[in-house]
Coordinates of C-alpha atoms in Angstrom, one line a residue:
X29 CA 380.3 152.1 -127.0
X30 CA 382.0 149.3 -125.2
X31 CA 378.8 148.6 -123.3
X32 CA 376.8 148.5 -126.5
X33 CA 379.3 146.3 -128.3
X34 CA 379.6 144.0 -125.4
X35 CA 375.7 143.7 -125.4
X36 CA 375.6 142.9 -129.1
X37 CA 377.9 140.0 -129.0
X38 CA 375.7 137.8 -126.8
X39 CA 372.7 138.6 -129.0
X40 CA 374.5 137.5 -132.2
X41 CA 375.7 134.2 -130.5
X42 CA 372.2 133.3 -129.4
X43 CA 370.9 133.7 -132.9
X44 CA 373.5 131.3 -134.3
X45 CA 372.5 128.7 -131.7
X46 CA 368.9 128.9 -132.7
X47 CA 369.6 128.4 -136.3
X48 CA 371.8 125.4 -135.6
X49 CA 369.0 123.9 -133.4
X50 CA 366.4 124.3 -136.2
X51 CA 368.8 122.6 -138.7
X52 CA 369.2 119.7 -136.3
X53 CA 365.5 119.3 -135.8
X54 CA 365.0 119.3 -139.6
X55 CA 367.6 116.7 -140.0
X56 CA 366.0 114.5 -137.4
X57 CA 362.7 114.9 -139.2
X58 CA 364.3 113.7 -142.4
X59 CA 365.9 110.8 -140.8
X60 CA 362.6 109.8 -139.2
X61 CA 360.9 110.2 -142.5
X62 CA 363.6 108.1 -144.3
X63 CA 363.2 105.3 -141.6
X64 CA 359.4 105.3 -142.0
X65 CA 359.8 105.1 -145.7
X66 CA 362.3 102.3 -145.5
X67 CA 360.1 100.4 -143.0
X68 CA 357.1 100.9 -145.3
X69 CA 359.0 99.6 -148.3
X70 CA 360.3 96.6 -146.4
X71 CA 356.8 95.8 -145.0
X72 CA 355.3 96.1 -148.5
X73 CA 358.0 93.7 -149.8
X74 CA 357.4 91.3 -147.0
X75 CA 353.7 91.3 -147.8
X76 CA 354.5 90.8 -151.4
X77 CA 356.8 87.9 -150.6
X78 CA 354.1 86.4 -148.3
X79 CA 351.7 86.5 -151.1
X80 CA 354.2 85.0 -153.4
X81 CA 354.9 82.1 -151.0
X82 CA 351.2 81.6 -150.6
X83 CA 350.8 81.7 -154.3
X84 CA 353.6 79.2 -154.8
X85 CA 351.4 76.4 -153.4
X86 CA 350.9 73.9 -156.2
X87 CA 347.2 73.2 -156.7
X88 CA 346.5 74.1 -153.1
X89 CA 349.2 72.0 -151.5
X90 CA 352.1 73.9 -149.8
X91 CA 355.5 73.1 -151.0
X92 CA 356.6 72.1 -147.5
X93 CA 354.1 69.3 -147.6
X94 CA 355.0 68.3 -151.2
X95 CA 358.7 68.1 -150.3
X96 CA 358.3 66.4 -146.9
X97 CA 360.1 63.2 -146.2
X98 CA 359.1 59.9 -144.5
X99 CA 361.4 58.0 -142.2
X100 CA 363.2 54.9 -143.4
X101 CA 361.6 51.6 -142.3
X102 CA 363.9 48.8 -141.4
X103 CA 363.4 45.1 -140.5
X104 CA 364.6 43.7 -137.1
X105 CA 368.1 43.2 -138.6
X106 CA 368.5 46.7 -140.1
X107 CA 367.6 45.8 -143.7
X108 CA 365.7 48.5 -145.6
X109 CA 362.0 47.9 -146.1
X110 CA 361.0 51.4 -147.2
X111 CA 363.1 54.4 -148.1
X112 CA 362.6 57.8 -149.7
X113 CA 364.2 58.7 -153.0
X114 CA 364.4 62.3 -154.2
X115 CA 362.7 62.8 -157.6
X116 CA 361.9 65.8 -159.8
X117 CA 358.3 66.7 -160.5
X118 CA 357.3 69.1 -163.3
X119 CA 354.9 72.0 -162.7
X120 CA 353.9 75.0 -164.8
X121 CA 353.0 78.7 -164.1
X122 CA 350.4 79.3 -166.9
X123 CA 350.6 83.1 -166.6
X124 CA 354.2 83.0 -167.6
X125 CA 353.7 80.8 -170.6
X126 CA 354.3 83.0 -173.7
X127 CA 353.2 80.6 -176.5
X128 CA 350.9 77.9 -175.2
X129 CA 350.9 75.9 -178.5
X130 CA 354.6 75.9 -178.7
X131 CA 354.9 74.8 -175.1
X132 CA 352.4 71.9 -175.8
X133 CA 354.2 70.6 -178.8
X134 CA 357.7 70.8 -177.2
X135 CA 356.6 69.1 -174.0
X136 CA 355.0 66.2 -175.9
X137 CA 358.3 65.5 -177.7
X138 CA 359.6 64.5 -174.2
X139 CA 356.4 63.4 -172.6
X140 CA 354.4 61.9 -175.5
X141 CA 352.0 60.1 -173.1
X142 CA 350.4 63.5 -172.1
X143 CA 347.1 64.1 -173.7
X144 CA 347.4 67.2 -176.0
X145 CA 344.0 68.7 -175.2
X146 CA 344.5 68.1 -171.4
X147 CA 348.0 69.7 -171.6
X148 CA 346.7 72.7 -173.5
X149 CA 344.1 73.4 -170.9
X150 CA 346.6 73.1 -168.1
X151 CA 348.9 75.7 -169.7
X152 CA 346.2 78.2 -170.5
X153 CA 345.0 81.0 -168.3
X154 CA 346.4 83.0 -165.4
X155 CA 346.6 80.2 -162.8
X156 CA 349.5 80.2 -160.4
X157 CA 351.1 76.8 -160.3
X158 CA 349.7 73.5 -161.7
X159 CA 351.1 70.0 -161.9
X160 CA 352.1 68.7 -165.3
X161 CA 353.7 65.4 -164.4
X162 CA 355.2 64.1 -161.1
X163 CA 357.9 61.7 -160.1
X164 CA 360.1 62.0 -163.3
X165 CA 363.6 60.8 -163.8
X166 CA 366.7 63.1 -163.8
X167 CA 367.1 62.3 -167.5
X168 CA 363.6 63.5 -168.4
X169 CA 364.2 66.6 -166.2
X170 CA 367.3 67.5 -168.2
X171 CA 365.5 67.1 -171.5
X172 CA 362.6 69.4 -170.4
X173 CA 365.1 72.0 -169.2
X174 CA 366.8 71.9 -172.6
X175 CA 363.5 72.8 -174.3
X176 CA 363.8 76.3 -172.9
X177 CA 360.1 76.8 -172.4
X178 CA 359.4 79.7 -169.9
X179 CA 356.9 79.1 -167.2
X180 CA 358.0 75.4 -166.6
X181 CA 359.9 74.4 -163.5
X182 CA 360.6 71.5 -161.2
X183 CA 360.2 70.8 -157.5
X184 CA 362.2 68.0 -155.9
X185 CA 359.9 65.8 -153.8
X186 CA 360.1 62.4 -152.0
X187 CA 359.0 59.2 -153.6
X188 CA 358.6 56.1 -151.5
X189 CA 360.5 53.0 -152.6
X190 CA 360.0 49.5 -151.3
X191 CA 362.9 47.2 -152.1
X192 CA 360.8 44.1 -151.5
X193 CA 357.8 45.2 -153.6
X194 CA 355.2 42.5 -153.3
X195 CA 356.8 40.4 -150.6
X196 CA 356.0 42.9 -147.9
X197 CA 353.1 44.7 -149.5
X198 CA 350.4 43.8 -146.9
X199 CA 352.8 44.9 -144.1
X200 CA 354.0 48.1 -145.6
X201 CA 350.9 49.2 -147.4
X202 CA 351.3 52.1 -149.8
X203 CA 351.5 55.9 -150.0
X204 CA 349.7 58.2 -152.5
X205 CA 351.3 60.6 -154.9
X206 CA 351.8 63.1 -152.1
X207 CA 353.8 60.6 -150.1
X208 CA 351.0 60.2 -147.5
X209 CA 350.2 56.7 -146.1
X210 CA 347.0 55.2 -147.4
X211 CA 347.2 51.7 -145.9
X212 CA 349.4 49.3 -143.9
X213 CA 352.1 50.5 -141.5
X214 CA 352.6 53.6 -143.7
X215 CA 349.1 54.8 -142.8
X216 CA 349.6 53.8 -139.1
X217 CA 352.7 56.0 -139.0
X218 CA 350.7 58.9 -140.4
X219 CA 348.0 58.3 -137.9
X220 CA 350.7 58.5 -135.2
X221 CA 351.4 62.2 -136.1
X222 CA 354.0 61.8 -138.9
X223 CA 351.5 63.8 -141.1
X224 CA 351.6 66.6 -138.6
X225 CA 355.4 66.8 -138.8
X226 CA 355.2 67.0 -142.6
X227 CA 352.5 69.7 -142.6
X228 CA 354.7 71.8 -140.3
X229 CA 357.6 71.3 -142.7
X230 CA 359.7 69.7 -140.0
X231 CA 360.2 66.6 -142.1
X232 CA 361.5 68.5 -145.2
X233 CA 365.0 67.6 -146.2
X234 CA 365.7 66.2 -142.7
X235 CA 367.2 62.8 -141.9
X236 CA 364.4 61.2 -139.9
X237 CA 365.0 58.5 -137.3
X238 CA 364.5 55.0 -138.9
X239 CA 361.5 53.0 -137.8
X240 CA 362.4 49.4 -136.8
X241 CA 359.8 46.7 -137.4
X242 CA 359.7 43.3 -135.9
X243 CA 359.7 41.6 -139.3
X244 CA 362.7 39.4 -140.2
X245 CA 363.0 39.7 -144.0
X246 CA 364.8 36.4 -144.3
X247 CA 361.8 34.6 -142.8
X248 CA 359.4 36.8 -144.7
X249 CA 361.0 35.8 -148.0
X250 CA 360.8 32.1 -147.1
X251 CA 357.2 32.3 -146.1
X252 CA 356.3 34.4 -149.2
X253 CA 358.0 31.9 -151.5
X254 CA 356.2 28.9 -150.0
X255 CA 352.8 30.6 -150.1
X256 CA 353.4 31.5 -153.8
X257 CA 354.3 27.8 -154.4
X258 CA 351.1 26.8 -152.7
X259 CA 348.9 28.7 -155.1
X260 CA 350.3 26.8 -158.0
X261 CA 350.9 23.4 -156.3
X262 CA 347.4 23.1 -154.8
X263 CA 345.6 25.3 -157.5
X264 CA 344.4 27.5 -154.6
X265 CA 342.7 30.9 -155.1
X266 CA 344.5 32.4 -152.1
X267 CA 347.0 31.7 -149.4
X268 CA 348.3 33.5 -146.3
X269 CA 350.6 33.1 -143.3
X270 CA 351.8 34.8 -140.2
X271 CA 354.5 33.9 -137.6
X272 CA 354.9 35.4 -134.1
X273 CA 357.5 35.3 -131.3
X274 CA 355.3 33.8 -128.6
X275 CA 357.2 35.5 -125.8
X276 CA 357.3 39.1 -127.1
X277 CA 354.3 39.1 -129.5
X278 CA 356.5 40.4 -132.3
X279 CA 355.3 39.5 -135.7
X280 CA 358.3 37.9 -137.6
X281 CA 356.6 37.4 -140.9
X282 CA 353.2 38.0 -142.5
X283 CA 352.0 37.6 -146.1
X284 CA 348.7 37.3 -147.9
X285 CA 348.3 36.3 -151.5
X286 CA 347.1 37.5 -154.0
X287 CA 349.0 40.7 -153.3
X288 CA 350.1 43.9 -154.9
X289 CA 353.2 45.9 -155.5
X290 CA 353.6 48.7 -153.0
X291 CA 355.7 50.6 -155.6
X292 CA 352.8 50.5 -158.1
X293 CA 349.4 51.3 -156.5
X294 CA 347.6 50.4 -159.7
X295 CA 348.3 46.7 -158.9
X296 CA 345.9 47.0 -155.9
X297 CA 342.9 46.4 -158.2
X298 CA 344.3 44.0 -160.8
X299 CA 342.2 41.0 -161.5
X300 CA 343.5 37.7 -160.2
X301 CA 341.3 34.7 -160.8
X302 CA 338.2 36.8 -160.3
X303 CA 339.6 38.5 -157.2
X304 CA 339.8 42.2 -157.9
X305 CA 340.8 43.8 -154.7
X306 CA 344.4 42.7 -153.8
X307 CA 344.6 45.0 -150.8
X308 CA 342.6 42.5 -148.8
X309 CA 344.9 41.1 -146.0
X310 CA 343.6 37.7 -145.1
X311 CA 345.5 37.6 -141.8
X312 CA 344.0 40.7 -140.3
X313 CA 340.9 41.6 -142.4
X314 CA 339.6 38.2 -143.1
X315 CA 337.4 36.4 -140.6
X316 CA 336.8 32.7 -141.1
X317 CA 335.4 29.5 -139.7
X318 CA 338.8 28.0 -138.9
X319 CA 337.6 24.5 -138.5
X320 CA 339.3 21.9 -136.3
X321 CA 342.1 24.3 -135.3
X322 CA 339.5 25.3 -132.8
X323 CA 339.8 22.0 -131.1
X324 CA 343.0 23.3 -129.5
X325 CA 341.0 26.1 -128.0
X326 CA 338.3 23.8 -126.8
X327 CA 340.8 21.4 -125.2
X328 CA 342.7 24.2 -123.6
X329 CA 339.6 25.6 -121.9
X330 CA 338.3 22.2 -120.8
X331 CA 341.6 20.9 -119.4
X332 CA 342.3 24.1 -117.6
X333 CA 338.9 24.1 -115.9
X334 CA 339.7 20.7 -114.2
X335 CA 336.3 19.5 -115.4
X336 CA 338.1 17.4 -118.1
X337 CA 341.4 15.5 -117.5
X338 CA 343.8 14.4 -120.2
X339 CA 343.3 10.8 -119.1
X340 CA 339.5 11.0 -119.6
X341 CA 337.7 8.9 -122.2
X342 CA 334.5 9.7 -124.1
X343 CA 332.1 7.7 -126.2
X344 CA 332.6 8.5 -129.9
X345 CA 330.8 5.4 -131.2
X346 CA 327.7 7.3 -132.4
X347 CA 327.0 10.7 -133.9
X348 CA 325.7 13.5 -131.7
X349 CA 322.1 14.3 -132.6
X350 CA 320.4 17.7 -132.4
X351 CA 316.8 17.5 -133.5
X352 CA 316.8 16.2 -137.1
X353 CA 320.6 16.9 -137.5
X354 CA 323.4 14.5 -136.6
X355 CA 327.0 15.5 -136.3
X356 CA 329.4 12.8 -137.2
X357 CA 333.2 12.3 -137.8
X358 CA 335.1 12.5 -141.0
X359 CA 336.7 9.0 -141.2
X360 CA 335.6 8.4 -137.6
X361 CA 336.8 5.6 -135.4
X362 CA 333.4 5.1 -133.8
X363 CA 334.7 3.8 -130.5
X364 CA 335.6 5.0 -127.1
X365 CA 338.3 7.6 -127.4
X366 CA 340.7 9.1 -124.9
X367 CA 341.3 12.9 -124.9
X368 CA 344.6 12.6 -126.8
X369 CA 342.9 10.3 -129.4
X370 CA 340.0 12.7 -129.8
X371 CA 342.6 15.4 -130.7
X372 CA 344.9 13.4 -133.0
X373 CA 342.0 11.8 -134.8
X374 CA 340.2 15.2 -134.9
X375 CA 337.0 13.7 -133.7
X376 CA 334.0 16.1 -133.8
X377 CA 332.0 13.7 -131.7
X378 CA 334.6 13.5 -129.0
X379 CA 335.2 17.2 -129.0
X380 CA 331.5 17.9 -128.5
X381 CA 331.4 15.6 -125.5
X382 CA 334.5 17.3 -124.1
X383 CA 332.9 20.7 -124.5
X384 CA 329.6 19.5 -122.9
X385 CA 331.5 18.2 -119.9
X386 CA 333.2 21.6 -119.7
X387 CA 329.9 23.3 -120.1
X388 CA 328.6 25.6 -122.9
X389 CA 328.6 28.7 -120.8
X390 CA 332.1 28.0 -119.5
X391 CA 333.2 27.4 -123.0
X392 CA 331.7 30.7 -124.2
X393 CA 333.4 32.6 -121.3
X394 CA 336.7 31.0 -122.2
X395 CA 336.4 32.4 -125.8
X396 CA 336.0 35.8 -124.3
X397 CA 339.0 35.2 -122.1
X398 CA 341.2 34.6 -125.1
X399 CA 339.8 37.6 -126.9
X400 CA 337.8 35.9 -129.6
X401 CA 334.8 38.3 -129.4
X402 CA 336.8 41.5 -129.8
X403 CA 339.1 42.9 -132.4
X404 CA 342.8 42.1 -131.9
X405 CA 344.8 45.2 -130.8
X406 CA 347.3 45.6 -133.7
X407 CA 348.9 48.5 -135.5
X408 CA 347.8 47.7 -139.1
X409 CA 344.6 49.7 -139.9
X410 CA 343.2 46.8 -142.0
X411 CA 341.4 45.0 -139.1
X412 CA 338.0 43.4 -138.8
X413 CA 335.9 42.4 -135.8
X414 CA 335.2 38.7 -135.3
X415 CA 331.7 37.3 -135.5
X416 CA 331.0 35.2 -132.4
X417 CA 327.5 34.7 -131.0
X418 CA 327.1 36.5 -127.6
X419 CA 325.3 33.4 -126.2
X420 CA 325.6 29.7 -127.1
X421 CA 322.7 27.4 -127.6
X422 CA 323.5 23.7 -127.2
X423 CA 323.9 23.2 -131.0
X424 CA 325.9 26.4 -131.5
X425 CA 328.2 25.4 -128.7
X426 CA 328.6 22.0 -130.3
X427 CA 329.6 23.3 -133.7
X428 CA 331.7 26.0 -132.2
X429 CA 333.8 23.4 -130.4
X430 CA 335.2 22.3 -133.7
X431 CA 335.3 25.7 -135.4
X432 CA 332.0 26.1 -137.2
X433 CA 329.3 28.7 -136.7
X434 CA 331.7 31.5 -135.6
X435 CA 334.3 33.5 -137.5
X436 CA 337.6 34.9 -136.3
X437 CA 340.8 36.1 -138.0
X438 CA 343.9 34.1 -138.3
X439 CA 345.6 36.7 -136.0
X440 CA 343.1 35.7 -133.3
X441 CA 344.1 32.1 -133.5
X442 CA 347.8 32.9 -133.7
X443 CA 347.6 35.0 -130.5
X444 CA 345.7 32.2 -128.7
X445 CA 347.9 29.3 -129.7
X446 CA 351.0 31.4 -128.8
X447 CA 349.5 32.0 -125.4
X448 CA 348.7 28.3 -124.9
X449 CA 352.3 27.2 -125.5
X450 CA 353.9 30.2 -123.6
X451 CA 353.1 28.7 -120.2
X452 CA 349.6 30.0 -120.6
X453 CA 350.6 33.7 -121.0
X454 CA 348.9 35.5 -124.0
X455 CA 350.5 38.7 -125.3
X456 CA 349.2 41.3 -127.8
X457 CA 350.9 41.0 -131.2
X458 CA 352.9 43.9 -132.6
X459 CA 354.6 44.8 -135.9
X460 CA 357.2 46.9 -134.0
X461 CA 360.2 45.8 -132.0
X462 CA 359.4 44.9 -128.4
X463 CA 361.7 43.7 -125.6
X464 CA 360.9 40.7 -123.5
X465 CA 360.8 42.9 -120.4
X466 CA 358.2 45.2 -122.0
X467 CA 356.2 42.2 -123.3
X468 CA 355.9 40.5 -119.9
X469 CA 354.1 43.6 -118.6
X470 CA 351.4 42.9 -121.2
X471 CA 351.0 39.2 -120.4
X472 CA 347.5 37.9 -119.8
X473 CA 347.3 34.5 -118.1
X474 CA 344.7 32.4 -120.0
X475 CA 345.6 28.9 -118.9
X476 CA 347.8 27.4 -116.1
X477 CA 351.4 26.4 -116.9
X478 CA 350.5 22.7 -116.4
X479 CA 347.7 23.0 -118.9
X480 CA 350.2 24.6 -121.3
X481 CA 352.3 21.5 -121.0
X482 CA 349.3 19.3 -121.8
X483 CA 348.5 21.4 -124.9
X484 CA 352.1 21.2 -126.1
X485 CA 351.9 17.4 -125.7
X486 CA 348.6 17.2 -127.7
X487 CA 350.1 19.4 -130.5
X488 CA 353.2 17.3 -130.8
X489 CA 351.3 14.1 -130.6
X490 CA 349.2 15.3 -133.6
X491 CA 352.4 15.9 -135.6
X492 CA 353.7 12.4 -134.8
X493 CA 350.6 10.3 -135.2
X494 CA 347.7 12.5 -136.4
X495 CA 346.8 14.9 -139.2
X496 CA 350.1 16.7 -138.9
X497 CA 352.3 13.9 -140.0
X498 CA 352.9 15.3 -143.5
X499 CA 354.0 18.6 -141.9
X500 CA 356.4 16.7 -139.7
X501 CA 357.9 14.9 -142.7
X502 CA 359.3 18.3 -143.9
X503 CA 360.1 19.8 -140.5
X504 CA 361.5 16.6 -138.9
X505 CA 363.9 17.5 -136.1
X506 CA 362.5 20.8 -135.2
X507 CA 359.8 19.5 -132.8
X508 CA 356.9 21.2 -134.4
X509 CA 353.3 20.5 -133.3
X510 CA 349.9 21.8 -134.4
X511 CA 346.4 21.2 -135.5
X512 CA 344.8 21.1 -138.9
X513 CA 341.5 22.6 -139.8
X514 CA 339.5 21.9 -143.0
X515 CA 336.4 24.1 -143.0
X516 CA 333.7 23.9 -145.6
X517 CA 333.0 27.4 -147.0
X518 CA 329.5 28.8 -147.1
X519 CA 328.3 29.2 -150.7
X520 CA 325.0 31.0 -150.9
X521 CA 323.5 30.0 -147.6
X522 CA 324.8 26.4 -147.4
X523 CA 328.1 24.7 -146.7
X524 CA 329.9 23.4 -149.8
X525 CA 331.9 20.2 -149.5
X526 CA 333.7 21.1 -152.7
X527 CA 335.0 24.5 -151.5
X528 CA 337.1 24.5 -148.4
X529 CA 339.5 26.6 -146.3
X530 CA 342.5 24.6 -145.1
X531 CA 344.3 25.9 -142.0
X532 CA 347.3 24.7 -139.9
X533 CA 348.0 26.4 -136.5
X534 CA 351.3 25.4 -135.1
X535 CA 354.2 26.2 -132.7
X536 CA 357.9 25.2 -132.5
X537 CA 360.1 23.9 -131.0
X538 CA 357.7 22.5 -128.5
X539 CA 360.4 21.4 -126.0
X540 CA 361.1 25.1 -125.6
X541 CA 358.5 27.0 -127.5
X542 CA 359.6 30.2 -129.3
X543 CA 357.4 30.7 -132.3
X544 CA 353.7 30.2 -133.4
X545 CA 352.4 30.2 -136.9
X546 CA 349.1 30.0 -138.8
X547 CA 349.0 29.1 -142.5
X548 CA 345.8 29.0 -144.6
X549 CA 345.2 27.8 -148.1
X550 CA 341.9 28.9 -149.7
X551 CA 340.1 26.3 -151.7
X552 CA 343.0 23.9 -152.4
X553 CA 342.8 21.0 -154.9
X554 CA 344.5 17.7 -154.8
X555 CA 348.1 18.0 -155.8
X556 CA 348.0 14.6 -157.6
X557 CA 345.6 11.6 -157.8
X558 CA 347.2 10.1 -154.7
X559 CA 346.8 13.1 -152.5
X560 CA 343.9 14.7 -150.7
X561 CA 342.7 18.3 -150.3
X562 CA 342.2 18.3 -146.5
X563 CA 344.6 20.7 -144.5
X564 CA 347.3 18.1 -143.7
X565 CA 348.0 17.7 -147.4
X566 CA 348.4 21.5 -148.1
X567 CA 348.5 23.9 -145.2
X568 CA 350.3 21.3 -143.1
X569 CA 352.9 20.7 -145.8
X570 CA 353.4 24.5 -146.3
X571 CA 354.0 24.8 -142.6
X572 CA 356.6 22.0 -142.6
X573 CA 358.5 23.5 -145.6
X574 CA 358.6 27.0 -144.0
X575 CA 359.9 25.6 -140.6
X576 CA 362.5 23.6 -142.5
X577 CA 363.7 26.8 -144.2
X578 CA 363.5 29.3 -141.3
X579 CA 364.4 27.4 -138.1
X580 CA 368.1 27.5 -138.8
X581 CA 367.9 31.2 -139.5
X582 CA 366.2 31.7 -136.1
X583 CA 368.9 29.8 -134.3
X584 CA 367.0 26.5 -133.8
X585 CA 369.0 23.4 -134.3
X586 CA 367.5 20.1 -135.4
X587 CA 367.4 17.2 -133.0
X588 CA 366.5 13.8 -134.4
X589 CA 366.8 11.8 -131.1
X590 CA 363.6 10.3 -129.7
X591 CA 364.5 11.6 -126.2
X592 CA 362.8 15.0 -126.6
X593 CA 359.6 13.4 -128.1
X594 CA 359.5 10.9 -125.3
X595 CA 359.5 13.8 -122.8
X596 CA 356.9 15.7 -124.8
X597 CA 354.7 12.8 -125.6
X598 CA 354.9 10.2 -122.8
X599 CA 354.2 6.6 -124.1
X600 CA 351.5 6.0 -121.4
X601 CA 349.4 8.9 -122.8
X602 CA 349.6 8.0 -126.5

């Protein structure tokens, strides 16, 4: 019996172990099943959430893009030129609208400008999310919330605000309703991958690093004010101006009138005296025959070649004949003229003879050297290529020497004049901040330093004794010099003596040049019966008034002594 009992005990114990093992395996199966079930539920929920997120795009635009921000834009002194403000925008989920008619009527009590039929169509159907009205005020948002209409909601998005509105419109450009740049520096920023940041959601709700421009808003305001005055004072159809630091290439101010309000894109196409497209930037997009301002270019090339010396004299007694055409002077002296006299009297005859001694092919090559046959490299997208003949005939070279028969932008002329007075070193303009060290790496020598001194002398001489005297009356003490240009505009296929473009290209202070500026006044009229409509009476005066206002802001002190002018303009060369 003991043997049997002892044998039974192990058999019973083994059965218990088997039962417990089966129970453990069953529990494991249940745990695995539970985990699989939970995982399946979570996966299904994630898929559902993914579909919801995809469906939450409003009219095909993801919310990350809608709520994306743009960086603040500041002037060179840290003043705000463009900022984002957060605004509520109303959207609807039509499939959640219970009573469409009730929703329409209630909404129109707060937003009466919404068309009833349009709104009814927007709220009808099983669409996901549709816009009702964007960029509302917080007060309107509260009123709509209080309506208690299901299926209506808000998303907070960024709206661009430009504190200076019209004054900086052609610099800043504009953005569309989705806060994407459409023109100006705003579009350039988008082209430089800001749009990519927004599409990835990296710009949403984040403080972005400010973008510093080269613009000085103090100078910008003064220039804009004087150009606005010019439209009225000279009954002009348009006016524009641009100023540049000659050493760094930084654009300090730029304005073009008529203009628009960057805060209100509808102003882009308002009618102004028959001009319907106000987005046209006359500094960068306009190409013009810039008239006698070109004589500075002709003189620079000729003097730098050594083929013409500043002490040379030329016969300006008779007009220059080409076939049946004769080119003469406006109020000509009709005598032998020295090079300085040709410049200050703005003699077409003398300038043609200077160019001919320089050589037409050399002259054409010099225009390429200063970049007149290619588009100026610049950040603003509103640019246009110049129109300069690839080869010059004798008559084309003759008319080109005084700025006719070829078209360039005011920015081309600004860059060239700045280079001429900067010891002959031309630099690419920029709308962004640039250090002198970085700028010098971009210098392109176009004339020798000694030629630069001669050009500064001619420009100052013209201010003291030539067509720039009215400019100098306003800017007295700031050693400004420059050249006028009064170009007849082409009407139909012929030049019109009654419609002109007046231009003044200048630099200051010429004893130690720092800034260059180009001002144009389109189709100016006589200010009064005693005045004229040539450039000295309008573009020249505008230049003088601007310098008078901004020179102290830029740290330039007036000096009324004759000593500096005696150094700039030696008596023996006058």
